[in-house]
DNA sequence: CCGGAGCAATAGGTTTTTTCAATCGTTCTA
DNA sequence: TAGAACGATTGAAAAAACCTATTGCTCCGG
């Protein structure tokens, strides 16, 4: 029965019998028959049949909810047993929003020191994709904004606060400044993430609040692309401080803090709200708490010294 | 995999491969092989092997916890689908402590009016048995004391309050009284439930508190046996008011309220703390709340008029 | 110390289930 | 109207699940 629920989940993900079958490592007739069996066992139609995949019936949607739960539990069971036998080992799938990609290393590196047998897969996703992927058990944890747009039901661990910089050549218009305002930035032609990214939406709203109208000269869903363009000295972009540092500043490229207002958003780890967590996920949360509390202490120190 | 988890649960219940197999409707080698497969799949030993069944390994115990969850969820899924298809139907297994057996009808009767297709199985169990049976998914709900001895993790719905009467012949020592004290009762030879019953322990502690030493002349785990003896006119017993009423009083048998102190214990419905509940269990809880609130209102009225 | 009873594991054979390759029927599109 | 895409169907082969019968072990009673 558990296999059949896997089929159903795959079908929900792929919305296509053939691809779902491939994802499950079986042929299309096998998956087709599996779904049929599930329908027979439950005595209800789960999939709306037509010449092609249309969607699920209400019963099918409800069954999917249960499948998520049951599969999550059965995977946790399996992983827990493996952890008991041979220590923490296995695969940890983490998705992060592009602006947080560089900081994933701060999480994975100490994790790996504690648990050398764990392998990682890191995905770059939009914050919305992260939430659905968490739901569908495609990833174990996500790194995304905690405080901007509504999250689903997840457990959160704050990691750090994102402050924004103008990344530009020292020879460019604002290149010699020590700080700039959002109003000034709004007049610079920028390279920005695509609008499906939350970071883009945040920056747009900040620019608009400062009275400007965002008109990016170049869009990409990859921070690498943006940085590569800035690096030529001919383009400018807005990036989180942390990311700019990681990507490395040269003599000619400067990261200039943007003030007025100093916009801050919290980035953190999100995991499914299931109790108990898989051992791998639990260890990741522990790691995140360490980093998070470090940064909180840091932030507090800064605040105190600032006063 | 789900079948294998069923095997494991049955083995935990029966503590015997053969009987567990029979309970699952398979032969002993099949169940044996099933457990082996589960062990292979999880990569750990689950059962302590010896010449006979000894017990589970720590990993086995942990796996049992998960099995309970996973099986409960998968059953809820199946039942929910059946409820969607053909309305509320199926089997509802309820266990009650002996003193509450008579009141089960107050729950099942209105339930049946609302949902005529649901069939019931009622077990008489001790309060401790009820809790383990709930854990092991052998019953869907229990009726037991809510306030005396510690319950496990369950959701509770109060149903009524148990007040105690001396049940005795009108010609016997205290037979002509309108009320008696626990101290007086402690000097009467009684028929009581066996000591594994919580009711017996409650009554014993009340008798001891009144300075007496309980010396029951006859013990049974069946209230019917106790009542049958009292009915001869030659024996006496202590019973909850509600039960005495249901069993029927004759001219010669009287139920005399016991006061000083007026001991009251709450009896209620207990269900596993799983969210969401099966449709059948949810309907039972709804019914219990109706009865419970009725009685609460009644109790309040009594209190008010008493003041 | 021996023999029988009770219990779980194993062996061997049968049935059932699962799976896949090939094909079909339908629907949408160019 | 031909072709492509998609899911259902079919039939044969492979895998598995299951059962009966048996074995091997341990514990007890004599």
XYZ file of C-alpha atoms (C1' of nucleotides) in Angstrom:
674
model
C 0.000 0.000 0.000
C 2.827 2.363 0.787
C 4.187 1.963 -2.748
C 0.817 2.873 -4.129
C 0.754 6.018 -2.073
C 4.170 6.826 -3.519
C 2.670 6.468 -6.963
C -0.083 8.861 -6.036
C 2.370 11.419 -4.714
C 4.480 11.126 -7.839
C 1.409 11.621 -9.976
C 0.512 14.722 -8.008
C 4.005 16.034 -8.553
C 4.369 15.252 -12.233
C 0.725 15.470 -13.293
C 1.547 12.909 -15.951
C 1.333 9.120 -15.696
C 4.421 8.437 -17.757
C 6.698 10.856 -15.960
C 5.351 9.832 -12.581
C 6.089 6.223 -13.427
C 9.602 7.094 -14.487
C 10.114 9.008 -11.248
C 9.058 5.902 -9.331
C 11.272 3.634 -11.362
C 8.418 1.627 -12.861
C 6.718 1.608 -16.230
C 3.560 3.523 -16.989
C 1.222 0.496 -16.940
C 2.524 -0.460 -13.516
C 1.792 2.948 -12.096
C -1.566 3.022 -13.818
C -2.476 -0.304 -12.272
C -1.170 0.815 -8.881
C -3.462 3.815 -8.845
C -6.332 1.575 -9.915
C -5.601 -0.753 -7.035
C -5.535 2.089 -4.573
C -8.869 3.245 -5.888
C -10.258 -0.266 -5.519
C -8.928 -0.625 -2.002
C -10.362 2.683 -0.881
C -13.530 2.203 -2.889
C -13.427 5.695 -4.383
C -12.155 7.311 -7.551
C -9.008 9.283 -6.875
C -8.055 10.550 -10.330
C -10.286 12.359 -12.764
C -10.041 10.245 -15.898
C -10.078 11.631 -19.362
C -7.977 11.196 -22.420
C -5.140 12.506 -20.303
C -4.429 13.431 -16.710
C -6.877 16.087 -15.628
C -6.582 16.206 -11.873
C -7.628 14.536 -8.686
C -11.099 14.084 -7.313
C -11.806 15.650 -3.899
C -11.297 12.173 -2.458
C -7.992 12.012 -4.266
C -6.871 15.314 -2.800
C -7.770 14.146 0.670
C -5.971 10.880 0.096
C -2.938 12.874 -0.931
C -2.974 14.663 2.415
C -2.888 11.332 4.170
C -0.285 9.952 1.801
C 2.020 12.844 2.666
C 1.671 12.035 6.337
C 1.987 8.305 6.053
C 4.959 8.459 3.730
C 6.692 11.060 5.852
C 6.267 8.840 8.886
C 7.450 5.729 7.142
C 10.514 7.512 5.812
C 11.285 8.909 9.206
C 11.040 5.417 10.625
C 13.470 4.079 8.066
C 15.891 6.898 8.543
C 15.743 6.659 12.297
C 16.639 2.995 12.148
C 19.540 3.687 9.846
C 20.719 6.394 12.221
C 20.535 3.946 15.122
C 22.510 1.350 13.225
C 25.253 3.304 11.582
C 25.078 6.789 12.999
C 23.781 9.757 11.121
C 24.117 8.995 7.447
C 22.172 9.467 4.262
C 20.976 12.232 2.042
C 19.836 15.646 3.171
C 17.979 17.678 0.578
C 17.955 21.410 1.215
C 16.463 24.117 -0.950
C 17.373 27.774 -0.600
C 16.305 31.004 -2.180
C 19.027 32.332 -4.495
C 20.148 35.119 -2.184
C 20.706 32.566 0.590
C 22.594 30.040 -1.519
C 25.963 31.321 -0.411
C 25.157 30.899 3.265
C 24.139 27.258 2.943
C 27.810 26.454 3.359
C 27.743 27.951 6.854
C 25.172 25.336 7.751
C 26.523 22.347 5.901
C 30.165 22.781 6.907
C 29.753 22.458 10.678
C 27.105 19.787 10.084
C 29.574 17.760 8.108
C 32.163 18.032 10.870
C 29.708 16.453 13.282
C 28.230 13.942 10.856
C 30.729 13.137 8.113
C 28.599 10.429 6.511
C 25.748 12.699 5.495
C 25.591 13.791 1.882
C 23.843 16.944 0.738
C 21.780 18.017 -2.208
C 21.196 21.737 -2.470
C 18.496 23.166 -4.704
C 17.962 26.745 -5.719
C 14.245 27.512 -5.595
C 11.853 30.363 -5.136
C 10.333 30.692 -1.684
C 7.025 29.405 -3.022
C 8.618 26.373 -4.630
C 10.343 25.640 -1.335
C 7.041 25.441 0.482
C 5.433 23.069 -2.009
C 8.571 20.955 -2.175
C 8.497 20.649 1.602
C 4.875 19.582 1.435
C 5.601 16.968 -1.176
C 8.587 15.547 0.681
C 10.870 16.487 -2.174
C 13.206 18.305 0.204
C 13.969 17.923 3.894
C 14.437 21.570 4.707
C 14.340 24.994 3.132
C 16.076 28.304 3.653
C 13.862 31.276 2.942
C 12.380 34.483 4.273
C 10.602 34.073 7.585
C 8.977 37.455 7.905
C 7.873 38.794 4.569
C 5.199 36.759 2.834
C 3.021 34.204 4.586
C 4.557 30.788 5.109
C 2.541 27.609 5.285
C 2.639 25.368 8.277
C 6.321 24.983 8.980
C 8.717 25.121 11.876
C 11.150 28.005 11.621
C 14.649 28.644 12.911
C 16.005 32.131 12.209
C 19.486 32.152 10.719
C 20.472 35.703 9.915
C 19.151 39.086 8.860
C 19.497 40.276 5.323
C 20.763 43.836 4.799
C 20.973 45.236 1.321
C 23.885 46.779 -0.580
C 24.252 48.452 -3.886
C 26.833 46.467 -5.804
C 28.503 48.632 -8.370
C 31.790 49.626 -9.945
C 33.830 52.204 -8.059
C 33.825 54.357 -11.197
C 30.081 54.334 -11.612
C 27.692 57.090 -10.579
C 27.386 56.297 -6.872
C 30.627 54.262 -6.748
C 32.510 56.550 -4.428
C 29.850 56.779 -1.713
C 29.978 55.129 1.723
C 26.240 54.712 1.842
C 23.340 55.390 -0.449
C 19.595 55.754 -0.021
C 16.905 53.659 -1.678
C 15.812 56.796 -3.479
C 19.246 57.129 -5.049
C 19.341 53.450 -5.953
C 15.984 53.740 -7.666
C 17.590 55.985 -10.265
C 20.347 53.478 -11.150
C 19.765 50.871 -13.896
C 19.936 47.534 -12.130
C 20.370 43.803 -12.671
C 17.801 42.007 -10.518
C 16.339 38.585 -9.920
C 13.232 37.595 -11.864
C 9.870 38.655 -10.418
C 9.033 35.149 -9.190
C 11.711 35.618 -6.557
C 10.695 37.090 -3.269
C 13.925 39.081 -3.070
C 12.937 40.906 -6.241
C 9.544 41.709 -4.825
C 11.110 42.987 -1.620
C 13.524 45.211 -3.481
C 10.808 46.489 -5.798
C 8.620 47.496 -2.908
C 11.527 49.235 -1.206
C 12.315 51.135 -4.369
C 8.702 52.117 -4.826
C 8.461 53.201 -1.206
C 11.399 55.496 -1.902
C 9.460 57.018 -4.764
C 11.220 55.246 -7.610
C 9.957 52.912 -10.268
C 12.047 49.775 -10.645
C 13.237 49.295 -14.220
C 15.792 46.494 -14.151
C 18.000 46.381 -17.231
C 18.609 42.685 -16.805
C 16.798 39.890 -15.008
C 17.923 36.421 -14.091
C 16.945 33.713 -11.667
C 20.615 33.174 -10.869
C 22.664 35.373 -8.602
C 25.779 34.206 -10.432
C 24.521 35.820 -13.599
C 23.827 39.053 -11.793
C 27.208 39.080 -10.123
C 29.033 38.249 -13.336
C 27.437 41.263 -14.952
C 28.280 43.582 -12.078
C 31.832 42.325 -12.191
C 32.308 43.694 -15.696
C 32.039 47.138 -14.121
C 29.267 48.100 -16.514
C 26.264 47.011 -14.444
C 24.921 47.448 -10.934
C 22.751 45.327 -8.708
C 21.243 45.154 -5.246
C 22.295 42.217 -3.120
C 22.240 41.148 0.468
C 25.386 42.165 2.277
C 26.221 38.562 3.168
C 26.029 37.378 -0.402
C 28.127 40.229 -1.709
C 30.823 39.395 0.815
C 30.810 35.741 -0.152
C 31.013 36.404 -3.842
C 34.082 38.501 -3.152
C 34.663 42.150 -3.717
C 37.459 43.374 -5.917
C 39.127 46.792 -5.904
C 36.834 47.944 -8.631
C 33.581 46.485 -7.320
C 32.145 47.967 -4.156
C 29.225 46.957 -1.936
C 27.665 50.116 -0.608
C 25.160 49.793 2.252
C 21.750 51.159 1.404
C 20.172 53.183 4.198
C 17.004 55.199 4.644
C 15.218 53.079 5.451
C 17.602 50.344 6.462
C 15.565 47.374 5.336
C 16.080 44.098 7.147
C 14.482 40.744 6.495
C 15.044 37.575 8.453
C 16.192 34.459 6.658
C 15.826 31.122 8.352
C 15.539 27.404 8.118
C 12.087 25.912 7.600
C 11.237 22.257 8.157
C 7.956 20.360 8.015
C 6.012 20.671 11.267
C 6.123 16.952 11.922
C 6.883 15.497 15.270
C 9.320 13.909 15.636
C 11.628 15.047 12.877
C 13.920 12.732 10.970
C 17.298 12.457 12.700
C 18.961 14.183 9.754
C 16.533 17.075 9.883
C 16.756 17.298 13.663
C 20.540 17.630 13.426
C 20.130 20.335 10.801
C 17.771 22.268 13.023
C 20.249 21.962 15.881
C 22.951 23.355 13.640
C 20.691 26.175 12.522
C 19.916 27.076 16.103
C 23.628 27.350 16.843
C 24.163 29.681 13.911
C 20.970 31.542 14.625
C 21.834 32.118 18.266
C 25.380 33.174 17.336
C 23.953 35.792 15.057
C 21.370 36.819 17.594
C 24.117 37.359 20.154
C 26.088 39.268 17.536
C 23.069 41.357 16.728
C 22.493 42.056 20.398
C 26.116 43.083 20.858
C 25.859 45.435 17.928
C 22.697 46.917 19.347
C 24.283 47.334 22.763
C 27.463 48.929 21.414
C 25.339 51.100 19.189
C 23.467 52.445 22.219
C 5.200 -2.688 4.186
C 1.979 -1.801 5.946
C 1.110 -5.503 6.278
C 4.473 -6.128 7.876
C 3.819 -3.409 10.406
C 0.524 -5.131 11.154
C 2.461 -8.302 11.819
C 4.710 -6.457 14.213
C 1.766 -4.962 16.068
C 0.112 -8.353 16.348
C 3.328 -9.832 17.670
C 3.528 -7.103 20.279
C -0.033 -7.847 21.291
C 0.188 -11.635 21.409
C 3.864 -12.033 22.277
C 3.763 -15.312 20.349
C 4.471 -15.879 16.662
C 1.807 -18.499 16.177
C -1.002 -16.588 17.820
C 0.043 -13.345 16.172
C -0.064 -15.103 12.818
C -3.507 -16.458 13.539
C -4.687 -12.982 14.523
C -3.439 -11.707 11.169
C -5.018 -14.553 9.254
C -1.734 -16.001 8.017
C 0.384 -18.961 9.038
C 3.265 -18.734 11.426
C 6.029 -19.029 8.778
C 4.456 -16.181 6.835
C 4.467 -13.906 9.823
C 7.970 -15.019 10.697
C 9.145 -14.156 7.216
C 7.284 -10.864 7.310
C 9.104 -9.770 10.429
C 12.379 -10.854 8.867
C 11.652 -8.740 5.838
C 10.861 -5.753 7.958
C 14.143 -6.246 9.757
C 15.955 -6.506 6.449
C 14.295 -3.398 5.085
C 15.094 -1.331 8.154
C 18.501 -2.892 8.561
C 18.082 -3.565 12.267
C 16.960 -6.439 14.458
C 13.516 -5.807 15.831
C 12.813 -8.979 17.799
C 15.057 -10.581 20.387
C 15.504 -14.071 19.085
C 15.821 -17.097 21.292
C 14.203 -20.454 21.386
C 10.944 -18.584 21.745
C 9.658 -15.022 21.656
C 11.512 -13.005 24.259
C 10.751 -9.412 23.449
C 11.618 -6.551 21.180
C 14.914 -4.810 20.795
C 14.977 -1.070 21.546
C 14.816 -0.556 17.786
C 11.804 -2.833 17.705
C 10.041 -0.835 20.394
C 10.702 2.370 18.517
C 9.470 0.802 15.309
C 6.315 -0.194 17.144
C 5.703 3.436 18.048
C 5.911 4.355 14.396
C 3.824 1.382 13.356
C 1.033 2.537 15.640
C 1.081 5.923 14.011
C 1.345 4.760 10.456
C -1.340 2.120 10.834
C -3.670 4.493 12.626
C -3.268 6.983 9.814
C -3.772 4.423 7.081
C -6.897 3.104 8.766
C -8.246 6.579 9.204
C -7.658 7.194 5.524
C -9.560 4.070 4.563
C -12.414 4.810 6.898
C -12.638 8.398 5.765
C -12.981 7.280 2.172
C -15.663 4.797 3.066
C -17.495 7.519 4.962
C -17.293 9.776 1.914
C -18.642 7.076 -0.336
C -21.429 5.543 1.652
C -21.905 7.688 4.705
C -20.866 6.753 8.191
C -20.656 2.987 8.336
C -18.468 0.320 9.785
C -17.406 -1.041 13.104
C -16.911 1.000 16.257
C -15.074 -0.770 19.065
C -15.648 0.673 22.506
C -14.305 -0.591 25.804
C -15.742 0.429 29.159
C -14.938 -0.219 32.779
C -17.529 -2.556 34.342
C -19.273 0.156 36.355
C -19.806 2.153 33.163
C -21.078 -0.691 31.035
C -24.706 0.170 31.652
C -24.283 3.721 30.422
C -22.737 2.749 27.109
C -26.299 2.419 25.828
C -26.834 6.137 26.442
C -24.037 6.792 23.975
C -24.737 4.139 21.382
C -28.494 4.680 21.172
C -28.499 8.305 19.981
C -25.437 7.511 17.839
C -27.360 4.789 16.079
C -30.259 7.132 15.408
C -27.933 9.456 13.589
C -25.837 6.782 11.871
C -27.841 3.574 11.469
C -25.173 1.762 9.469
C -22.575 1.711 12.217
C -22.153 -1.508 14.148
C -20.738 -1.627 17.667
C -18.527 -3.941 19.648
C -18.447 -3.271 23.367
C -15.733 -4.724 25.571
C -15.594 -4.822 29.330
C -12.053 -3.989 30.420
C -10.150 -2.556 33.332
C -9.110 1.057 32.989
C -5.522 -0.033 32.428
C -6.481 -2.487 29.726
C -8.465 0.256 28.033
C -5.403 2.458 27.767
C -3.197 -0.245 26.249
C -5.969 -1.340 23.912
C -6.306 2.254 22.707
C -2.551 2.395 22.122
C -2.607 -0.818 20.144
C -5.538 0.218 17.981
C -7.609 -2.651 19.321
C -10.426 -0.304 20.257
C -11.536 3.058 18.922
C -12.608 4.595 22.210
C -12.809 3.853 25.903
C -15.044 4.841 28.787
C -13.181 5.144 32.044
C -12.289 7.370 35.003
C -10.891 10.701 33.969
C -9.752 12.012 37.319
C -8.463 9.253 39.535
C -5.356 7.507 38.280
C -3.076 8.947 35.607
C -4.185 8.465 32.032
C -1.784 8.199 29.150
C -1.921 10.578 26.254
C -5.582 10.635 25.327
C -8.290 13.117 24.521
C -11.068 13.168 27.107
C -14.742 14.041 27.042
C -16.481 13.950 30.429
C -19.746 12.011 30.451
C -21.078 11.885 33.986
C -20.094 11.826 37.640
C -20.172 8.636 39.598
C -21.806 8.748 43.036
C -21.767 5.692 45.244
C -24.620 3.805 46.888
C -24.798 0.959 49.274
C -26.840 -1.728 47.576
C -28.465 -3.930 50.144
C -31.640 -5.695 51.201
C -34.224 -3.616 53.050
C -34.122 -6.124 55.866
C -30.352 -5.994 56.342
C -28.505 -3.999 58.964
C -28.544 -0.573 57.312
C -31.456 -1.404 55.006
C -33.915 1.082 56.465
C -31.640 4.137 56.280
C -31.954 7.037 53.829
C -28.217 7.602 53.752
C -25.199 5.980 55.240
C -21.596 7.010 55.842
C -18.500 5.322 54.497
C -17.602 4.477 58.071
C -20.836 2.540 58.429
C -20.353 0.830 55.082
C -16.893 -0.275 56.124
C -18.442 -2.495 58.780
C -20.724 -4.306 56.287
C -19.514 -7.465 54.495
C -19.457 -6.566 50.835
C -19.340 -8.000 47.328
C -16.831 -5.959 45.313
C -15.035 -5.955 42.000
C -11.627 -7.626 41.816
C -8.622 -5.497 42.806
C -7.491 -4.993 39.211
C -10.509 -2.743 38.764
C -10.107 0.919 39.470
C -13.553 1.075 41.032
C -12.427 -1.419 43.667
C -9.352 0.631 44.422
C -11.443 3.772 44.730
C -13.885 2.128 47.119
C -11.100 0.596 49.165
C -9.402 3.914 49.643
C -12.692 5.523 50.636
C -13.351 2.792 53.170
C -9.855 3.115 54.565
C -10.180 6.858 54.763
C -13.289 6.291 56.874
C -11.235 4.186 59.250
C -12.386 0.783 58.040
C -10.521 -2.115 56.527
C -12.161 -3.508 53.382
C -12.838 -7.222 53.707
C -15.008 -8.157 50.718
C -16.810 -11.467 51.156
C -16.972 -11.995 47.429
C -15.050 -10.634 44.449
C -15.799 -10.699 40.764
C -14.784 -8.838 37.650
C -18.420 -8.737 36.570
C -20.994 -6.363 37.944
C -23.685 -8.852 36.951
C -22.278 -11.349 39.424
C -22.231 -8.760 42.170
C -25.755 -7.626 41.476
C -27.077 -11.168 41.278
C -25.714 -11.801 44.721
C -27.175 -8.640 46.195
C -30.511 -9.571 44.676
C -30.732 -12.667 46.809
C -31.071 -10.336 49.767
C -28.209 -12.016 51.538
C -25.348 -9.847 50.266
C -24.492 -6.173 49.961
C -22.339 -4.186 47.571
C -21.258 -0.664 46.725
C -22.161 0.550 43.250
C -22.395 3.764 41.349
C -25.860 5.279 41.575
C -26.309 5.207 37.805
C -25.533 1.540 37.527
C -27.818 0.599 40.418
C -30.665 2.442 38.714
C -30.070 0.687 35.424
C -29.891 -2.745 36.944
C -33.266 -2.091 38.515
C -34.251 -1.873 42.129
C -36.879 -4.142 43.592
C -38.950 -3.590 46.707
C -36.518 -5.578 48.749
C -33.287 -4.174 47.334
C -32.453 -0.569 48.115
C -29.742 1.763 46.867
C -28.744 3.995 49.755
C -26.585 7.021 48.991
C -23.294 7.018 50.842
C -22.310 10.389 52.277
C -19.518 11.707 54.432
C -17.595 12.278 52.368
C -19.690 12.314 49.250
C -17.184 10.841 46.843
C -17.512 11.761 43.190
C -15.432 10.610 40.266
C -15.800 11.692 36.682
C -16.314 9.091 34.003
C -15.710 10.023 30.405
C -14.889 9.008 26.895
C -11.239 8.683 25.952
C -9.947 8.527 22.385
C -6.441 8.444 20.929
C -4.955 11.920 20.649
C -4.620 11.718 16.893
C -5.535 14.532 14.598
C -7.758 14.169 12.722
C -9.850 11.413 14.203
C -11.571 8.726 12.182
C -15.062 9.824 11.131
C -16.603 7.140 13.323
C -14.641 8.252 16.370
C -15.330 11.908 15.651
C -19.056 11.205 15.621
C -18.737 9.346 18.907
C -16.944 12.256 20.506
C -19.668 14.584 19.257
C -22.262 12.336 20.862
C -20.299 12.221 24.095
C -20.079 15.987 24.191
C -23.840 16.217 23.879
C -24.359 13.855 26.773
C -21.564 15.418 28.751
C -22.934 18.911 28.348
C -26.434 17.728 29.215
C -25.133 16.290 32.425
C -23.033 19.328 33.135
C -26.112 21.508 32.805
C -28.005 19.091 35.030
C -25.203 19.171 37.564
C -25.198 22.940 37.492
C -28.950 23.034 37.997
C -28.634 20.732 40.966
C -25.941 22.888 42.433
C -27.985 26.025 41.885
C -31.156 24.602 43.388
C -29.082 23.221 46.234
C -27.826 26.723 47.061
C 19.586 -38.171 32.001
C 15.854 -38.913 28.835
C 11.597 -37.903 26.273
C 7.962 -35.092 25.078
C 5.856 -30.616 24.431
C 6.051 -26.085 22.741
C 7.915 -22.762 19.762
C 10.101 -20.520 15.982
C 12.968 -21.233 11.824
C 13.605 -23.551 7.422
C 12.665 -26.132 2.970
C 10.152 -26.974 -1.043
C 6.393 -26.409 -3.953
C 2.225 -23.878 -5.396
C -0.435 -19.965 -6.131
C -0.880 -15.290 -6.517
C 0.765 -10.916 -7.605
C 3.602 -7.817 -9.930
C 5.863 -6.161 -13.769
C 6.933 -5.102 -18.416
C 6.777 -4.895 -23.542
C 3.748 -4.293 -26.984
C -0.460 -2.507 -28.545
C -4.763 -0.180 -28.693
C -8.135 3.673 -28.471
C -8.879 8.339 -27.723
C -8.118 13.171 -28.054
C -5.863 17.175 -29.353
C -3.132 19.568 -32.952
C -1.131 20.963 -37.162
C -7.153 14.288 -41.836
C -2.684 12.484 -40.512
C 0.252 12.498 -36.655
C 1.567 12.951 -31.975
C 0.726 12.420 -27.147
C -1.274 9.989 -23.537
C -3.262 6.620 -20.741
C -5.665 1.983 -20.738
C -5.380 -2.860 -21.949
C -3.374 -7.369 -22.851
C -0.656 -11.386 -22.310
C 3.458 -13.492 -21.018
C 7.222 -13.860 -17.814
C 9.241 -13.003 -13.467
C 8.894 -12.299 -8.659
C 6.773 -12.666 -4.363
C 3.977 -14.324 -1.075
C 2.091 -18.045 1.059
C 1.273 -22.666 2.801
C 2.349 -27.493 4.352
C 5.561 -30.188 6.299
C 9.622 -30.578 8.765
C 13.544 -29.442 11.515
C 16.122 -27.700 15.452
C 16.164 -25.793 19.771
C 14.859 -25.193 24.695
C 12.487 -26.107 28.652
C 10.252 -29.434 31.911
C 8.786 -33.441 34.175
C 9.848 -37.959 35.300
